[in-house]
Amino acid sequence: MFSHVTGVCVSNILDDQQQGFVLTILARKLQPSALAEVFKLISQFGLSVVNIQQLTKPVVDDNPLARAALECHLQGLLDDLPKARAQLLELSVSLGIDIALQPTAAYNTQRRLACFDMDSTLIQAEVIDRLAEAAGIGEQVAEITEQAMQGKLDFTESFKRRMALLKGLDESVLSEIADALPITEGAERLLKNLKKLGYKTAIFSGGFTYFGEYLQSKLGIDYVYANQLDVVDGKVTGEVKGEVVDAKKKAELLKQLAEQEGLTLAQTVAVGDGANDLLMLAEAGLGVAFHAKPIVKESARYSIATLGLDGVLYYLGYSDDELADD
């Protein structure tokens, strides 16, 4: 078994008749009882544990932002990977942990491009809702946003409805909102380490370029693709310039940027929380639903609901010993 992180052979146990997997478990603190439940289910799948590695440093009991990550190399045949993942997701929700099951071949892929949704992923806010609050129509717009993110409304149509309500908003509000945006836990550590590891990074957002470029400068992100607010005489017109960045556009951008960087889709990572991220998560080699809406979490192959964004680093196989601190 070849590790993409260390570049050395981890194990030669797997023969041609068996398929290897890597199981990663994340939590604020891993309880022995929870691990026992996970390994019991793994055994029921017909998989056996070959190797276990602790990826994180010892957890301090009173630290609310503690990170615990365990990586297990497995062997055995698995007839229905999607079904196994669905069962692991159900178990993870009941235990308050995250579980990722990756085929070893996928895990060992040299990934080099990481693309992120912005609102409720890189930042803990929906910018369009913040704009609506400034315009005095917060509740009305927030309700439409929530329905769109849950997949109950067409994103493009809901976006146009929300934009129309913002007509007349003063341009000066934009900088005030940008300065107050709360960066998601782990985002800075994740981006810092991805840059160190040679990744290219991008924002694909159904939000706005003004805020994407603000984050680009703050987090050192390489590319930003988002909607451009139309402003005339210092006032928001209620429209955007150019094509709306919706679910289909995000998936197209992922393919285009991978090709531009000379990469395959298997070498890409995508992270998002909303229904308009589903297509890009499905296209990426590692598509992670982050603190996501139910429809997204159930549809994505991988998810994180317990840790911050830097939890993605553990799904990529890196340990704290290999990573820069916060």
Coordinates of C-alpha atoms in Angstrom, one line a residue:
M1 CA 0.0 0.0 0.0
F2 CA 1.6 3.3 -1.1
S3 CA 1.2 6.4 0.9
H4 CA 0.8 9.7 -1.1
V5 CA 1.9 11.6 2.1
T6 CA 5.1 9.8 3.0
G7 CA 6.0 8.3 -0.4
V8 CA 6.8 4.9 1.1
C9 CA 5.2 1.5 1.1
V10 CA 2.8 1.2 4.1
S11 CA 1.8 -2.5 3.6
N12 CA 2.1 -5.3 1.1
I13 CA -0.7 -7.3 2.7
L14 CA -3.3 -6.6 0.0
D15 CA -3.3 -9.1 -2.8
D16 CA -4.9 -8.9 -6.2
Q17 CA -8.1 -10.4 -4.9
Q18 CA -8.7 -7.8 -2.3
Q19 CA -9.4 -4.1 -2.3
G20 CA -7.9 -1.7 0.2
F21 CA -9.7 1.2 2.0
V22 CA -8.7 4.0 4.3
L23 CA -11.1 4.9 7.1
T24 CA -10.7 8.3 8.7
I25 CA -12.6 9.2 11.9
L26 CA -12.9 12.8 13.2
A27 CA -14.2 14.2 16.4
R28 CA -13.5 16.7 19.1
K29 CA -12.7 13.7 21.3
L30 CA -12.8 10.1 20.3
Q31 CA -14.4 7.9 22.9
P32 CA -13.4 4.1 23.0
S33 CA -17.1 3.2 23.0
A34 CA -17.6 5.1 19.7
L35 CA -14.6 3.5 18.1
A36 CA -15.9 0.1 19.2
E37 CA -19.2 0.8 17.3
V38 CA -17.3 1.9 14.2
F39 CA -15.1 -1.2 14.1
K40 CA -18.1 -3.5 14.8
L41 CA -19.8 -2.1 11.6
I42 CA -16.6 -2.3 9.6
S43 CA -16.3 -6.0 10.6
Q44 CA -19.9 -6.6 9.4
F45 CA -18.9 -5.2 6.0
G46 CA -16.3 -8.0 5.9
L47 CA -13.4 -5.6 6.2
S48 CA -10.5 -6.0 8.7
V49 CA -8.1 -3.5 10.1
V50 CA -4.5 -3.7 9.0
N51 CA -3.0 -0.5 10.5
I52 CA -4.2 2.3 12.8
Q53 CA -2.5 5.7 13.0
Q54 CA -3.4 8.7 15.3
L55 CA -3.1 11.8 13.0
T56 CA -3.6 14.4 15.7
K57 CA -1.7 15.4 18.9
P58 CA -3.2 14.4 22.3
V59 CA -6.5 16.1 23.0
V60 CA -6.8 18.5 26.0
D61 CA -10.0 17.7 27.8
D62 CA -11.2 21.2 28.4
N63 CA -10.4 22.5 24.9
P64 CA -13.7 23.2 23.0
L65 CA -11.7 23.4 19.7
A66 CA -9.8 20.1 20.2
R67 CA -9.2 17.9 17.1
A68 CA -9.0 14.1 17.2
A69 CA -8.4 12.2 14.0
L70 CA -7.7 8.5 13.5
E71 CA -6.7 6.8 10.3
C72 CA -7.3 3.1 9.7
H73 CA -6.1 1.0 6.8
L74 CA -8.5 -1.8 5.9
Q75 CA -8.5 -4.8 3.7
G76 CA -11.2 -7.0 2.3
L77 CA -13.9 -7.1 -0.4
L78 CA -16.7 -4.5 -0.4
D79 CA -19.6 -5.1 -2.8
D80 CA -21.5 -1.9 -2.3
L81 CA -19.4 1.1 -1.3
P82 CA -22.3 3.7 -1.4
K83 CA -24.4 1.5 0.9
A84 CA -21.5 1.2 3.3
R85 CA -20.9 4.9 3.3
A86 CA -24.6 5.5 4.0
Q87 CA -24.5 3.2 7.0
L88 CA -21.3 4.8 8.3
L89 CA -23.0 8.3 7.9
E90 CA -26.0 7.1 9.9
L91 CA -23.7 5.8 12.6
S92 CA -21.5 8.9 12.6
V93 CA -24.6 11.1 13.2
S94 CA -25.7 9.0 16.1
L95 CA -22.2 9.1 17.7
G96 CA -21.4 12.7 17.0
I97 CA -18.3 11.9 14.9
D98 CA -17.3 12.1 11.2
I99 CA -16.3 9.0 9.2
A100 CA -14.8 8.9 5.7
L101 CA -14.3 5.6 3.8
Q102 CA -12.0 6.0 0.8
P103 CA -10.7 3.4 -1.6
T104 CA -6.9 3.2 -1.1
A105 CA -6.3 4.1 -4.8
A106 CA -8.3 7.3 -4.4
Y107 CA -6.7 8.2 -1.1
N108 CA -3.2 7.8 -2.6
T109 CA -4.0 10.2 -5.5
Q110 CA -1.7 13.3 -5.6
R111 CA -4.4 16.0 -5.2
R112 CA -3.3 19.5 -6.1
L113 CA -6.4 21.7 -6.5
A114 CA -8.8 22.6 -3.7
C115 CA -12.0 24.6 -4.4
F116 CA -14.3 26.1 -1.9
D117 CA -17.8 27.5 -1.6
M118 CA -17.6 30.8 0.3
D119 CA -20.8 31.5 2.3
S120 CA -21.2 29.1 5.3
T121 CA -18.0 27.3 4.2
L122 CA -15.0 29.7 4.3
I123 CA -17.1 32.2 6.3
Q124 CA -19.8 31.6 8.9
A125 CA -22.3 33.8 7.2
E126 CA -24.5 34.2 4.1
V127 CA -23.4 37.5 2.6
I128 CA -26.6 38.1 0.8
D129 CA -28.5 37.8 4.1
R130 CA -26.1 40.4 5.7
L131 CA -26.8 42.7 2.8
A132 CA -30.5 42.2 3.3
E133 CA -30.2 43.0 7.0
A134 CA -28.5 46.3 6.0
A135 CA -31.4 47.0 3.6
G136 CA -34.0 46.2 6.3
I137 CA -35.3 43.1 4.6
G138 CA -33.3 40.5 6.5
E139 CA -36.0 38.0 7.4
Q140 CA -37.6 38.0 4.0
V141 CA -34.3 37.2 2.2
A142 CA -33.0 34.8 4.8
E143 CA -36.0 32.6 4.3
I144 CA -35.5 32.4 0.6
T145 CA -31.7 31.7 1.1
E146 CA -32.5 28.8 3.5
Q147 CA -34.9 27.2 1.1
A148 CA -32.4 27.5 -1.8
M149 CA -29.6 26.0 0.2
Q150 CA -31.8 23.0 1.2
G151 CA -32.6 22.5 -2.5
K152 CA -36.3 23.4 -2.1
L153 CA -35.9 26.3 -4.5
D154 CA -34.1 26.7 -7.8
F155 CA -30.9 28.5 -6.9
T156 CA -30.7 30.9 -9.9
E157 CA -34.4 31.9 -9.6
S158 CA -34.1 32.4 -5.8
F159 CA -30.9 34.4 -6.3
K160 CA -32.6 36.8 -8.8
R161 CA -35.5 37.2 -6.4
R162 CA -33.2 38.1 -3.5
M163 CA -31.1 40.4 -5.6
A164 CA -34.2 42.3 -6.8
L165 CA -35.0 43.0 -3.1
L166 CA -31.6 44.6 -2.6
K167 CA -32.2 47.4 -5.2
G168 CA -31.1 50.8 -3.9
L169 CA -28.7 49.5 -1.2
D170 CA -25.8 51.9 -0.7
E171 CA -22.4 50.7 -1.9
S172 CA -20.7 51.8 1.3
V173 CA -22.3 48.9 3.1
L174 CA -20.1 46.4 1.3
S175 CA -16.9 47.3 3.0
E176 CA -18.5 47.3 6.4
I177 CA -19.9 43.8 5.9
A178 CA -16.6 42.5 4.5
D179 CA -14.7 43.7 7.6
A180 CA -17.1 41.9 9.9
L181 CA -17.2 38.6 8.1
P182 CA -16.5 35.7 10.6
I183 CA -13.9 33.3 9.1
T184 CA -14.7 29.7 9.7
E185 CA -12.8 27.7 12.3
G186 CA -9.8 26.0 10.6
A187 CA -10.0 28.0 7.4
E188 CA -6.7 29.8 7.9
R189 CA -4.9 26.7 9.0
L190 CA -6.2 24.7 6.0
L191 CA -5.3 27.4 3.4
K192 CA -1.9 28.0 5.0
N193 CA -1.0 24.3 4.8
L194 CA -2.5 23.7 1.3
K195 CA -0.2 26.5 0.1
K196 CA 2.8 25.0 1.8
L197 CA 1.9 21.6 0.3
G198 CA 1.8 23.0 -3.2
Y199 CA -1.9 23.2 -3.8
K200 CA -3.7 25.7 -6.0
T201 CA -6.9 27.0 -4.3
A202 CA -10.1 28.6 -5.5
I203 CA -13.4 30.1 -4.4
F204 CA -16.5 29.1 -6.4
S205 CA -19.3 31.1 -5.0
G206 CA -22.9 31.9 -5.7
G207 CA -22.1 35.0 -3.6
F208 CA -20.2 38.1 -4.8
T209 CA -16.8 38.9 -6.2
Y210 CA -16.3 41.8 -3.8
F211 CA -16.3 39.5 -0.8
G212 CA -14.5 36.7 -2.6
E213 CA -11.7 39.0 -3.4
Y214 CA -11.6 40.2 0.2
L215 CA -11.1 36.6 1.3
Q216 CA -8.6 35.9 -1.5
S217 CA -6.4 38.7 0.0
K218 CA -6.9 37.5 3.6
L219 CA -6.4 33.8 3.1
G220 CA -4.0 33.8 0.1
I221 CA -6.4 32.0 -2.3
D222 CA -5.3 31.8 -6.0
Y223 CA -8.6 32.1 -7.9
V224 CA -12.0 33.6 -7.3
Y225 CA -15.2 33.0 -9.3
A226 CA -18.4 34.6 -8.1
N227 CA -21.2 37.0 -9.1
Q228 CA -20.3 40.6 -9.8
L229 CA -22.7 43.1 -8.2
D230 CA -24.0 45.7 -10.5
V231 CA -23.6 49.2 -8.9
V232 CA -24.6 52.5 -10.5
D233 CA -24.1 55.9 -8.9
G234 CA -23.1 54.2 -5.6
K235 CA -26.3 52.1 -5.4
V236 CA -26.9 48.4 -5.9
T237 CA -29.2 47.9 -9.0
G238 CA -30.6 44.6 -7.9
E239 CA -28.9 42.8 -10.7
V240 CA -25.5 41.1 -11.3
K241 CA -23.2 41.3 -14.3
G242 CA -22.7 38.2 -16.4
E243 CA -23.7 34.6 -15.8
V244 CA -24.9 33.6 -12.4
V245 CA -22.6 31.1 -10.6
D246 CA -25.0 28.3 -9.9
A247 CA -24.5 24.6 -9.3
K248 CA -23.8 23.8 -12.9
K249 CA -21.4 26.6 -13.3
K250 CA -19.4 25.5 -10.2
A251 CA -19.0 22.0 -11.7
E252 CA -17.9 23.6 -15.0
L253 CA -15.4 25.8 -13.2
L254 CA -13.9 22.8 -11.4
K255 CA -13.4 21.0 -14.7
Q256 CA -12.0 24.1 -16.4
L257 CA -9.6 25.0 -13.6
A258 CA -8.3 21.4 -13.3
E259 CA -7.6 21.3 -17.0
Q260 CA -5.9 24.7 -16.9
E261 CA -3.7 23.4 -14.1
G262 CA -2.9 20.2 -16.0
L263 CA -4.8 18.0 -13.5
T264 CA -7.4 15.3 -13.6
L265 CA -10.6 15.6 -11.6
A266 CA -9.3 12.8 -9.3
Q267 CA -6.6 15.3 -8.2
T268 CA -9.2 17.9 -7.1
V269 CA -10.8 18.6 -3.7
A270 CA -14.1 20.5 -3.4
V271 CA -15.8 21.7 -0.2
G272 CA -19.3 23.2 0.2
D273 CA -22.4 23.2 2.3
G274 CA -25.4 23.9 0.1
A275 CA -27.5 22.2 -2.6
N276 CA -25.8 24.4 -5.2
D277 CA -22.5 22.6 -4.3
L278 CA -23.6 19.1 -5.0
L279 CA -22.5 18.9 -8.6
M280 CA -19.0 20.1 -7.8
L281 CA -18.7 17.8 -4.8
A282 CA -19.7 14.9 -7.1
E283 CA -17.1 15.8 -9.7
A284 CA -14.2 16.3 -7.4
G285 CA -11.9 13.4 -6.4
L286 CA -12.6 14.4 -2.7
G287 CA -15.9 16.2 -2.4
V288 CA -16.6 17.2 1.2
A289 CA -20.0 18.4 2.5
F290 CA -19.0 20.8 5.3
H291 CA -21.5 21.4 8.2
A292 CA -23.9 20.9 5.4
K293 CA -27.7 20.9 4.8
P294 CA -29.2 17.4 5.1
I295 CA -29.7 16.9 1.4
V296 CA -26.1 17.7 0.8
K297 CA -24.7 15.6 3.6
E298 CA -26.7 12.6 2.4
S299 CA -25.7 13.0 -1.2
A300 CA -22.0 13.7 -0.8
R301 CA -19.4 10.9 -0.5
Y302 CA -17.7 12.6 2.4
S303 CA -18.7 15.1 5.1
I304 CA -17.4 17.0 8.1
A305 CA -19.8 18.1 10.8
T306 CA -17.7 18.0 14.0
L307 CA -14.4 19.9 13.2
G308 CA -13.4 23.0 11.4
L309 CA -12.3 23.3 7.8
D310 CA -8.9 22.0 8.6
G311 CA -10.5 18.6 9.2
V312 CA -10.1 18.2 5.4
L313 CA -6.3 17.8 5.9
Y314 CA -6.9 14.6 7.8
Y315 CA -9.1 13.2 5.0
L316 CA -6.1 13.9 2.7
G317 CA -3.9 11.8 5.0
Y318 CA -1.8 14.4 6.7
S319 CA -0.9 14.3 10.4
D320 CA -0.3 17.2 12.8
D321 CA 3.4 16.3 12.7
E322 CA 3.5 17.2 9.0
L323 CA 1.3 20.4 9.3
A324 CA 2.0 24.0 10.3
D325 CA 0.2 25.0 13.5
D326 CA -2.7 27.4 13.6

